JSON list of C-alpha atoms in Angstrom, two decimals:
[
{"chain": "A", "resi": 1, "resn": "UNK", "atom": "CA", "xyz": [0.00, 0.00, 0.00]},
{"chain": "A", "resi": 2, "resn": "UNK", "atom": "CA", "xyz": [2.70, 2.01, -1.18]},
{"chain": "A", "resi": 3, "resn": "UNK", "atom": "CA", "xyz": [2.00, 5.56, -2.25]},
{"chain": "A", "resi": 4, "resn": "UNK", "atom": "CA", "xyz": [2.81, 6.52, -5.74]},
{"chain": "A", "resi": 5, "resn": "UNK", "atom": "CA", "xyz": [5.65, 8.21, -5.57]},
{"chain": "A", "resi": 6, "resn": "UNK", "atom": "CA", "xyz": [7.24, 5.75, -3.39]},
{"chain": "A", "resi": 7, "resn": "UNK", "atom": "CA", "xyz": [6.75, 2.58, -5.07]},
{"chain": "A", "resi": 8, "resn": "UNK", "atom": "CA", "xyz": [8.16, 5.05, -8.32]},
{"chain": "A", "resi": 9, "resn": "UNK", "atom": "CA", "xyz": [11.37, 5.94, -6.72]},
{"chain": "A", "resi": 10, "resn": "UNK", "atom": "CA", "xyz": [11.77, 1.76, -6.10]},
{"chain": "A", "resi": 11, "resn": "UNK", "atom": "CA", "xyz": [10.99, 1.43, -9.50]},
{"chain": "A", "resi": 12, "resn": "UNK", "atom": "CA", "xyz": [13.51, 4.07, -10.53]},
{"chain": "A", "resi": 13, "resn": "UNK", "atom": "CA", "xyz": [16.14, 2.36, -8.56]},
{"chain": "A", "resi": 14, "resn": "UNK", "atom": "CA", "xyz": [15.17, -0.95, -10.35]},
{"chain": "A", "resi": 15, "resn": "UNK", "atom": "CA", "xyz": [15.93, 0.47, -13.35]},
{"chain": "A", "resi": 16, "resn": "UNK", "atom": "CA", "xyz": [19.09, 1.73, -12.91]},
{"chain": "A", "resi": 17, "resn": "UNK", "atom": "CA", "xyz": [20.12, -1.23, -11.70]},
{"chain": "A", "resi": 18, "resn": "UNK", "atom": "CA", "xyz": [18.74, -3.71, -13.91]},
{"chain": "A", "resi": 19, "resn": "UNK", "atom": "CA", "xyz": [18.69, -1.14, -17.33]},
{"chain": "A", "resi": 20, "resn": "UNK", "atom": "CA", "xyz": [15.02, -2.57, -18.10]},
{"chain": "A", "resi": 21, "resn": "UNK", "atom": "CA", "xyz": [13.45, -1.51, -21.04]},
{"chain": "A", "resi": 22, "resn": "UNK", "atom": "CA", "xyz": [10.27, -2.10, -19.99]},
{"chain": "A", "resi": 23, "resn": "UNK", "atom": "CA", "xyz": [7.99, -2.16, -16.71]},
{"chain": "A", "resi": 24, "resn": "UNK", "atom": "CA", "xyz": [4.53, -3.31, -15.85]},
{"chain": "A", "resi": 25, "resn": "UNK", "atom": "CA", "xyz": [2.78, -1.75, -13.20]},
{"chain": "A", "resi": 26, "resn": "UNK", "atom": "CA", "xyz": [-0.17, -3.36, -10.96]},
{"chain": "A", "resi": 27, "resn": "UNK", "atom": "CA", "xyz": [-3.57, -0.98, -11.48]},
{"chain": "A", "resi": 28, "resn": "UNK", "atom": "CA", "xyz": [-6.49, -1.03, -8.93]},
{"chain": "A", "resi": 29, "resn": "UNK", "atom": "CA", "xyz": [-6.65, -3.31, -5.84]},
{"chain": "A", "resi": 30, "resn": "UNK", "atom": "CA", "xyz": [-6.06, -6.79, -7.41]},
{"chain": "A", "resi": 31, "resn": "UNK", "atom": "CA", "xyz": [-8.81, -8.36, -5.85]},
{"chain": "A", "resi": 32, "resn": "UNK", "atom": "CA", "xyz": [-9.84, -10.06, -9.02]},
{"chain": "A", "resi": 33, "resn": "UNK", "atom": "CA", "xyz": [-13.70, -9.28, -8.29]},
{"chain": "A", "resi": 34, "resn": "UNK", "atom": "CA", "xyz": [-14.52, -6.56, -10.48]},
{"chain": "A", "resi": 35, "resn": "UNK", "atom": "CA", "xyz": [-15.12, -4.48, -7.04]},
{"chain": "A", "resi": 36, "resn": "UNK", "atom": "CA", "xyz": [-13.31, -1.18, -8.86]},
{"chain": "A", "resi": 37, "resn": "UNK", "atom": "CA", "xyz": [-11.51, -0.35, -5.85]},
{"chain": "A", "resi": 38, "resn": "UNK", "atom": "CA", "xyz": [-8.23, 1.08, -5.50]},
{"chain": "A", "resi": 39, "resn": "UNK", "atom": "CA", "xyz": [-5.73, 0.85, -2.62]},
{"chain": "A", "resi": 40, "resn": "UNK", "atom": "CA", "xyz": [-5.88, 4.29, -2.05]},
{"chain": "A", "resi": 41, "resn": "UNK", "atom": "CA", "xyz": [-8.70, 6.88, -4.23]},
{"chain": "A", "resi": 42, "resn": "UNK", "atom": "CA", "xyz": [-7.34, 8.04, -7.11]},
{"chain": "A", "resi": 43, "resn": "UNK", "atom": "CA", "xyz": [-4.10, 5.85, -6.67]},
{"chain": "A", "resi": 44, "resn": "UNK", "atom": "CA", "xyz": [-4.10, 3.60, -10.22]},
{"chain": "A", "resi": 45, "resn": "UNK", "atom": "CA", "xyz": [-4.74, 7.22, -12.43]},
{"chain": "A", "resi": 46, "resn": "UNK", "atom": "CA", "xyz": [-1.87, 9.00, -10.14]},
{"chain": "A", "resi": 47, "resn": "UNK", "atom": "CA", "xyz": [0.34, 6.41, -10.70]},
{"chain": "A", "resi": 48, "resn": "UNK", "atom": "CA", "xyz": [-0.14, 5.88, -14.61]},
{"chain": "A", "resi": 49, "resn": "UNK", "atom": "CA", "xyz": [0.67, 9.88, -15.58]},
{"chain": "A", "resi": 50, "resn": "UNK", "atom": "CA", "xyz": [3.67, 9.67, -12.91]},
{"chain": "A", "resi": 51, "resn": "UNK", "atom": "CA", "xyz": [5.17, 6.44, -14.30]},
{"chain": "A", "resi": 52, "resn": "UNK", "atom": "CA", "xyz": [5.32, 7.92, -18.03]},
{"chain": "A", "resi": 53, "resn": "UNK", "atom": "CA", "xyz": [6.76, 11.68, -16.39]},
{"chain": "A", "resi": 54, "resn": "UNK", "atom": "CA", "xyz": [9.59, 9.78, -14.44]},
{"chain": "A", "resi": 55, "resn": "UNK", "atom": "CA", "xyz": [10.71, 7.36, -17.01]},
{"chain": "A", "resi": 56, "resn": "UNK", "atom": "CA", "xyz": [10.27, 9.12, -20.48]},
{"chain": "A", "resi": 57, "resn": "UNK", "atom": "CA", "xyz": [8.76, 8.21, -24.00]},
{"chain": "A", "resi": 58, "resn": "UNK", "atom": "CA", "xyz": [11.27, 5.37, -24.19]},
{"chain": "A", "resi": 59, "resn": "UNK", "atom": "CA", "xyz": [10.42, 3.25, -21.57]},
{"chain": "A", "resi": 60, "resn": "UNK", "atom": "CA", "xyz": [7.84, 0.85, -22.77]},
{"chain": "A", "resi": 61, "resn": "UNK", "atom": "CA", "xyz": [5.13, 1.19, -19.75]},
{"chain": "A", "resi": 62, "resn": "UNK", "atom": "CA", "xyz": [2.37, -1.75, -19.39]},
{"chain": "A", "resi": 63, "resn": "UNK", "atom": "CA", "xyz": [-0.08, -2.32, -16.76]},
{"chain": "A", "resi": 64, "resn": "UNK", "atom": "CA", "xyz": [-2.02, -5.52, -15.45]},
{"chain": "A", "resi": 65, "resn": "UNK", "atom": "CA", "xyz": [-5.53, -4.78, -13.64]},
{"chain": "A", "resi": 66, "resn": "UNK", "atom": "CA", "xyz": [-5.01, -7.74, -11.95]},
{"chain": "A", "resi": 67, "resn": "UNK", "atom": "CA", "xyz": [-9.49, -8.26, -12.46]},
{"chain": "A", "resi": 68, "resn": "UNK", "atom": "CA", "xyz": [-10.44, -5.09, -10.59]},
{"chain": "A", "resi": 69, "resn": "UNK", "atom": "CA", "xyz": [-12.75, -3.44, -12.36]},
{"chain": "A", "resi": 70, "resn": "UNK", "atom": "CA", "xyz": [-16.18, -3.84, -14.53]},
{"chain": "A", "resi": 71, "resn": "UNK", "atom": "CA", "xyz": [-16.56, -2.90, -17.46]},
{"chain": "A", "resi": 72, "resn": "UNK", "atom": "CA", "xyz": [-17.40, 0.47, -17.73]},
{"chain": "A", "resi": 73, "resn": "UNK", "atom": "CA", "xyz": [-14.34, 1.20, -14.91]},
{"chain": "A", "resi": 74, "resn": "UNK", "atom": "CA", "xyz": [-11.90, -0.66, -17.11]},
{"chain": "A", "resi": 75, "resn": "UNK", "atom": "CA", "xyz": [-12.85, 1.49, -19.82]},
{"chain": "A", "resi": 76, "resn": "UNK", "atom": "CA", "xyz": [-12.24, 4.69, -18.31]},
{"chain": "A", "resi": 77, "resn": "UNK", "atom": "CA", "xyz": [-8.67, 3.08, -17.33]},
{"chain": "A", "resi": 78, "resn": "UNK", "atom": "CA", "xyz": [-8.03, 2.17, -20.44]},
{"chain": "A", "resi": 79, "resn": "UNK", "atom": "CA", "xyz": [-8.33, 5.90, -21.94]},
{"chain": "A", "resi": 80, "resn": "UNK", "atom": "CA", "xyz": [-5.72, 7.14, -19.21]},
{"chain": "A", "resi": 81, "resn": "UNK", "atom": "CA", "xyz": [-3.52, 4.63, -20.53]},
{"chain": "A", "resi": 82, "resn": "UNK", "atom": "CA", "xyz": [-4.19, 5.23, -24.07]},
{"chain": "A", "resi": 83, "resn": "UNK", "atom": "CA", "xyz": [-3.09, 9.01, -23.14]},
{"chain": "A", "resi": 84, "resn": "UNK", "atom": "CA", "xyz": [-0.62, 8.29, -21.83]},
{"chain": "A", "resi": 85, "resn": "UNK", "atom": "CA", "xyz": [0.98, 5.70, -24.52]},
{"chain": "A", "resi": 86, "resn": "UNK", "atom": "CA", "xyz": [1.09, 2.32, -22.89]},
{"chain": "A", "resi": 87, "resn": "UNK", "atom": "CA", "xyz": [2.06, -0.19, -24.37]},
{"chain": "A", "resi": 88, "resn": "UNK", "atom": "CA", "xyz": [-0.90, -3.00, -23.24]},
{"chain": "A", "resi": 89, "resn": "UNK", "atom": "CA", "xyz": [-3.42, -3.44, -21.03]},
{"chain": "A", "resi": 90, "resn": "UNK", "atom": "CA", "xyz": [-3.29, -6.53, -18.20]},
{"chain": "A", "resi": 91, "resn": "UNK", "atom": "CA", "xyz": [-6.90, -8.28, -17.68]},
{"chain": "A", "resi": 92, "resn": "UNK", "atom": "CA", "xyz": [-8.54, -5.52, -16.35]},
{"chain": "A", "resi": 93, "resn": "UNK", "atom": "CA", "xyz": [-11.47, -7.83, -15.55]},
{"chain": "A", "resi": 94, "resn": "UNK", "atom": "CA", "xyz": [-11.52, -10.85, -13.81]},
{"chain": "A", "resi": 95, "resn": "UNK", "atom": "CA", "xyz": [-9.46, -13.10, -15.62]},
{"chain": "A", "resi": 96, "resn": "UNK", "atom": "CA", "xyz": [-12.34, -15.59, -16.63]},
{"chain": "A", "resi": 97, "resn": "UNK", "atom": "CA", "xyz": [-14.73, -12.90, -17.89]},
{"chain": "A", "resi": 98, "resn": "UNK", "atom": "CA", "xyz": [-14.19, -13.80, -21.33]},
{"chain": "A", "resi": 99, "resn": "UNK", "atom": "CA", "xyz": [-17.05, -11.82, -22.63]},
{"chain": "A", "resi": 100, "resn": "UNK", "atom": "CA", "xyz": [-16.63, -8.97, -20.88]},
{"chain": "A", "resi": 101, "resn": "UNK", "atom": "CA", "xyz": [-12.99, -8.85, -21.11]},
{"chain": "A", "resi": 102, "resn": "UNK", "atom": "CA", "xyz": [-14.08, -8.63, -24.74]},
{"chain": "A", "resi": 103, "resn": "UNK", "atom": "CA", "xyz": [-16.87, -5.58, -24.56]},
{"chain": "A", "resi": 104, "resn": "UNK", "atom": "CA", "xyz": [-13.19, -4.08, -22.98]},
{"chain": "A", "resi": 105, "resn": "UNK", "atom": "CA", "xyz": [-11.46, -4.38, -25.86]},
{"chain": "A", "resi": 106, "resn": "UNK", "atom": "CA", "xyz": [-13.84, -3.15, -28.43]},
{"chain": "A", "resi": 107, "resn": "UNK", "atom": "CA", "xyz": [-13.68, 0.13, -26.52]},
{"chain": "A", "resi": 108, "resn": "UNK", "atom": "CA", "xyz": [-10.47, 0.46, -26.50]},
{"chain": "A", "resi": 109, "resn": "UNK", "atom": "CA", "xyz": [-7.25, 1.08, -29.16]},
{"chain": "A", "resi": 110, "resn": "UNK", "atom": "CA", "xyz": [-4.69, 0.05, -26.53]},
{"chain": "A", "resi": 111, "resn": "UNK", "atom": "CA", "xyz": [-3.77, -3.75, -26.92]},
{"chain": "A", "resi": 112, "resn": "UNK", "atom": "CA", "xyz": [-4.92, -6.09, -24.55]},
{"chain": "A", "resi": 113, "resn": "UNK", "atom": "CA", "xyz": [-2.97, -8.67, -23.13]},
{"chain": "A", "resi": 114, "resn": "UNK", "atom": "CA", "xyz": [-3.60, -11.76, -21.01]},
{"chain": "A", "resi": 115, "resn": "UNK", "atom": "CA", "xyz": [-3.73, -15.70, -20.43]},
{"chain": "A", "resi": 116, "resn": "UNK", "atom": "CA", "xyz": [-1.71, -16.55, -17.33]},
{"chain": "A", "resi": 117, "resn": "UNK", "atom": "CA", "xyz": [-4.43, -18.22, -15.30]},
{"chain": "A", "resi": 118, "resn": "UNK", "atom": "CA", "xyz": [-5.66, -20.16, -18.59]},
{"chain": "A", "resi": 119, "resn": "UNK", "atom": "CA", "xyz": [-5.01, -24.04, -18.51]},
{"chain": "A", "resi": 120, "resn": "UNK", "atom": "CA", "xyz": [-7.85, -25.13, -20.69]},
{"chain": "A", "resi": 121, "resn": "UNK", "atom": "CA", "xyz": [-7.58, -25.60, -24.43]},
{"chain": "A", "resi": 122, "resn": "UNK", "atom": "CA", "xyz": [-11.05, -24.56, -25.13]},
{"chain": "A", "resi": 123, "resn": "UNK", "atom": "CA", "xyz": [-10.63, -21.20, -23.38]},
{"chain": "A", "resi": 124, "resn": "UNK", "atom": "CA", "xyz": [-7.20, -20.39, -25.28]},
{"chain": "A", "resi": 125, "resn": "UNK", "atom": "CA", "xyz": [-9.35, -21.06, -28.66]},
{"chain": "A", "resi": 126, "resn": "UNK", "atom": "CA", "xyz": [-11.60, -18.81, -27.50]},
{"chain": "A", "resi": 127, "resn": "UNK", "atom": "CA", "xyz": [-9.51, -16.38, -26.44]},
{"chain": "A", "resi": 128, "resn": "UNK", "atom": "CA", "xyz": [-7.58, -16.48, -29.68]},
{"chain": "A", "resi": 129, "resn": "UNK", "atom": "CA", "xyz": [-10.93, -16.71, -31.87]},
{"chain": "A", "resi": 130, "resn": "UNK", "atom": "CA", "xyz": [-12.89, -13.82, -30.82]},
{"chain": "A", "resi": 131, "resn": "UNK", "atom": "CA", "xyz": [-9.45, -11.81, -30.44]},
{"chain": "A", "resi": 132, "resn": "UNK", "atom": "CA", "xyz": [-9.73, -11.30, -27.02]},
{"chain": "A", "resi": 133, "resn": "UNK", "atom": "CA", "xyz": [-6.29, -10.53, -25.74]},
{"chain": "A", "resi": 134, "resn": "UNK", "atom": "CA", "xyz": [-3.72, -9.36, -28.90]},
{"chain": "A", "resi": 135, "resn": "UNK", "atom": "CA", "xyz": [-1.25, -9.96, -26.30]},
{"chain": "A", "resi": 136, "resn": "UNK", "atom": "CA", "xyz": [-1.74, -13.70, -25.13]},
{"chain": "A", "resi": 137, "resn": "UNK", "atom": "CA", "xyz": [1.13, -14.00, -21.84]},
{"chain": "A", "resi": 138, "resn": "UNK", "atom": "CA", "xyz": [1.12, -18.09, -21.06]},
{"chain": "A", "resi": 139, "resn": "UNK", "atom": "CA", "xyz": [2.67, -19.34, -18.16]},
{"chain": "A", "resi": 140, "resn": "UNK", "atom": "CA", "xyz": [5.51, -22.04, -18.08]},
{"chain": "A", "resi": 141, "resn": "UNK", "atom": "CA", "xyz": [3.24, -24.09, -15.41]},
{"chain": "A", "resi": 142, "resn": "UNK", "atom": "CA", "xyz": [0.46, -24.34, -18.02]},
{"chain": "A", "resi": 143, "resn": "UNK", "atom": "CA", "xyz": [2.96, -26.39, -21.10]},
{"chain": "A", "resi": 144, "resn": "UNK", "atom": "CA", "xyz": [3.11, -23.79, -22.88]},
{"chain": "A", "resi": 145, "resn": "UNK", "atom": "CA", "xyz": [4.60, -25.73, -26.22]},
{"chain": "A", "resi": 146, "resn": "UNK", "atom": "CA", "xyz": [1.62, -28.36, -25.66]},
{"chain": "A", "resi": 147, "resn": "UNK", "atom": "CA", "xyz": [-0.92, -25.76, -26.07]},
{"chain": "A", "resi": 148, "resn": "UNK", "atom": "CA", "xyz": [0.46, -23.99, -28.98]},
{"chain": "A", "resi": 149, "resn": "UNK", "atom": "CA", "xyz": [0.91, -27.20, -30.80]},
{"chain": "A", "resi": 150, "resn": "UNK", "atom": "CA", "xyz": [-2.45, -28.05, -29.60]},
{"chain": "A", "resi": 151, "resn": "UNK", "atom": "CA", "xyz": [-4.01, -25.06, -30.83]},
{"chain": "A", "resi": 152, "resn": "UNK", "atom": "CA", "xyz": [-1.66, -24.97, -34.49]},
{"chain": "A", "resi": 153, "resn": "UNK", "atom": "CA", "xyz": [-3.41, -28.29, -34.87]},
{"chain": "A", "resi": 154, "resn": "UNK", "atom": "CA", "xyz": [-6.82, -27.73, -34.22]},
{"chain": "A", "resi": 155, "resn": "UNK", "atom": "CA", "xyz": [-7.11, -25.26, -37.44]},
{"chain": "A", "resi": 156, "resn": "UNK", "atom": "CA", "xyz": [-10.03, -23.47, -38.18]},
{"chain": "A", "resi": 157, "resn": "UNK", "atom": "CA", "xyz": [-8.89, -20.00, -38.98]},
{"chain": "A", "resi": 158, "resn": "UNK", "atom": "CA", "xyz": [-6.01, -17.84, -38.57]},
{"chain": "A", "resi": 159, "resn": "UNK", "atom": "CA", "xyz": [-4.62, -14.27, -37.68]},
{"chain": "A", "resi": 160, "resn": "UNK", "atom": "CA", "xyz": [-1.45, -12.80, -35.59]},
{"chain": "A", "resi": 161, "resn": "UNK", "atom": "CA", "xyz": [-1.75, -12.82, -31.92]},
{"chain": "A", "resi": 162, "resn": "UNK", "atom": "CA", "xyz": [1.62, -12.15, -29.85]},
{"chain": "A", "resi": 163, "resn": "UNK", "atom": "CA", "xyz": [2.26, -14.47, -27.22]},
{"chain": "A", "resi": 164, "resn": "UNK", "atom": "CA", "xyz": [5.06, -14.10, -24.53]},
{"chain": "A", "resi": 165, "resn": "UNK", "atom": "CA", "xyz": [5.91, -15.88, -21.41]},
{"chain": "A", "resi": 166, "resn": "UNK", "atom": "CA", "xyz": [4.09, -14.34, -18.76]},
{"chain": "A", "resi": 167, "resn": "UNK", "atom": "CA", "xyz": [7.03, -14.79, -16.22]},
{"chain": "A", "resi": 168, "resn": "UNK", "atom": "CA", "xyz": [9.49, -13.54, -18.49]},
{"chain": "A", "resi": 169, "resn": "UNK", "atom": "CA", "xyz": [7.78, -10.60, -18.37]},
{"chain": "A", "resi": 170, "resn": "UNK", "atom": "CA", "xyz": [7.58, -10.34, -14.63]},
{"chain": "A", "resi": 171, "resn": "UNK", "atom": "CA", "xyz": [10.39, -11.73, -13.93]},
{"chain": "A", "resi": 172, "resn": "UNK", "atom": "CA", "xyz": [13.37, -9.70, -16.13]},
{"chain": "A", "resi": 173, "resn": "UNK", "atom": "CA", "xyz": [11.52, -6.53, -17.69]},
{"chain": "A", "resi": 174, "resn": "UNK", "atom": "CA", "xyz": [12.75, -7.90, -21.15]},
{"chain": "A", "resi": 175, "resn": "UNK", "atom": "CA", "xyz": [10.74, -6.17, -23.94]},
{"chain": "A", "resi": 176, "resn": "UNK", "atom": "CA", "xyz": [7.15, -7.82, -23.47]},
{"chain": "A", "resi": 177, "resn": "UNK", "atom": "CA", "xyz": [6.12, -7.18, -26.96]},
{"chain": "A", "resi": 178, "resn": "UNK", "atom": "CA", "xyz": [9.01, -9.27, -28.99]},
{"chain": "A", "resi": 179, "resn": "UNK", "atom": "CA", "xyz": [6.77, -11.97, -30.24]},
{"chain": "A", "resi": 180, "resn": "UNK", "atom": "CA", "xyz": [8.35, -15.33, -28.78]},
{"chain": "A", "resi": 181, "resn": "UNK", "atom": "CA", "xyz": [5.52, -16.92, -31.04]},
{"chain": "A", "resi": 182, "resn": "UNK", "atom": "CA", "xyz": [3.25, -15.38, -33.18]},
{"chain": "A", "resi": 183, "resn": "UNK", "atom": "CA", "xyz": [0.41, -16.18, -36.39]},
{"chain": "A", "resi": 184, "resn": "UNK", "atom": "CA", "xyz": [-1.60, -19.16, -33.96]},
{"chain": "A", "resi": 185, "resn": "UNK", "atom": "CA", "xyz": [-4.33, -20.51, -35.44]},
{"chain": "A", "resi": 186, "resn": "UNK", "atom": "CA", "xyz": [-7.01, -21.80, -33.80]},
{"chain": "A", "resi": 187, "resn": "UNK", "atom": "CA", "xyz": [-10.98, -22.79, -34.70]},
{"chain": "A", "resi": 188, "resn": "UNK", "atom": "CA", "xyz": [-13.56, -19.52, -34.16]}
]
């Protein structure tokens, strides 16, 4: 429940020590309940302008909702980040809101990126089908390689969706947005 400008300046330090290119930042409470609570009023918006003032044009800036907020909150989110040139948008809604996850995306021009709590074939097709997430972030625990072969397989349709470890992401601040595999197929 750090303020802004504090969990910045640990950021900042990161940074410098690790020369990341790239850093995702954790929006509203991360309750995962679609409650659109913050940890503090105001916090996520503060935090989002003050981020892209204190590290520049150059750093690419990303943020994960972590499922806070409905739809119409995720929205307004969405068009602070879109001002502010992120470069994708976290599950702002609970991660298995697949539909409304998707009303999300329509509203928005800022790519959307999740996929880390999937495990389930179907629900990858899905997400991939109705171009949910343009971003899809798997996690090593879920095999990743399986799926994707899975999923290549299964061919129905195609078009590009990015996909990147979710971890790696987390984990080093590489660039999230170098595809590690992209152009899945997958039945609509």
């Amino acid at each position: 429940n750090l303020e802004p400008e504090e969990s910045l300046e640990l950021m900042r330090k990161d940074v410098q020590e690790t020369k990341a290119r790239a850093i995702k930042l954790r929006a509203g409470r991360g309750d995962n309940l679609a409650t659109d609570m913050d940890n503090a009023p105001g916090r996520t918006e503060k935090l989002i302008r003050m981020a892209r003032e204190m590290f520049g044009d150059d750093m690419v800036l990303m943020i994960d909702g972590n499922g806070s907020y409905s739809v119409k909150e995720a929205v307004r989110i969405g068009k602070i980040l879109e001002e502010y040139n992120y470069e994708f948008y976290e599950e702002p809604i609970p991660w298995d809101w697949y539909e409304e996850q998707k009303q999300v995306e329509r509203a928005l021009n800022i790519p959307m990126a999740g996929g880390e709590e999937e495990f389930g074939i179907h629900a990858f097709r899905y997400l991939i089908g109705k171009e949910v997430f343009q971003i899809l972030q798997l996690a090593r625990r879920h095999q990743t390689r399986l799926h994707l072969a899975r999923l290549h397989h299964d061919t129905g349709s195609c078009h590009e969706v990015v996909g990147v470890s979710h971890e790696v992401v987390v984990e080093t601040g590489v660039d999230p947005v170098t595809p590690r595999f992209s152009g899945v197929c997958s039945a609509n």
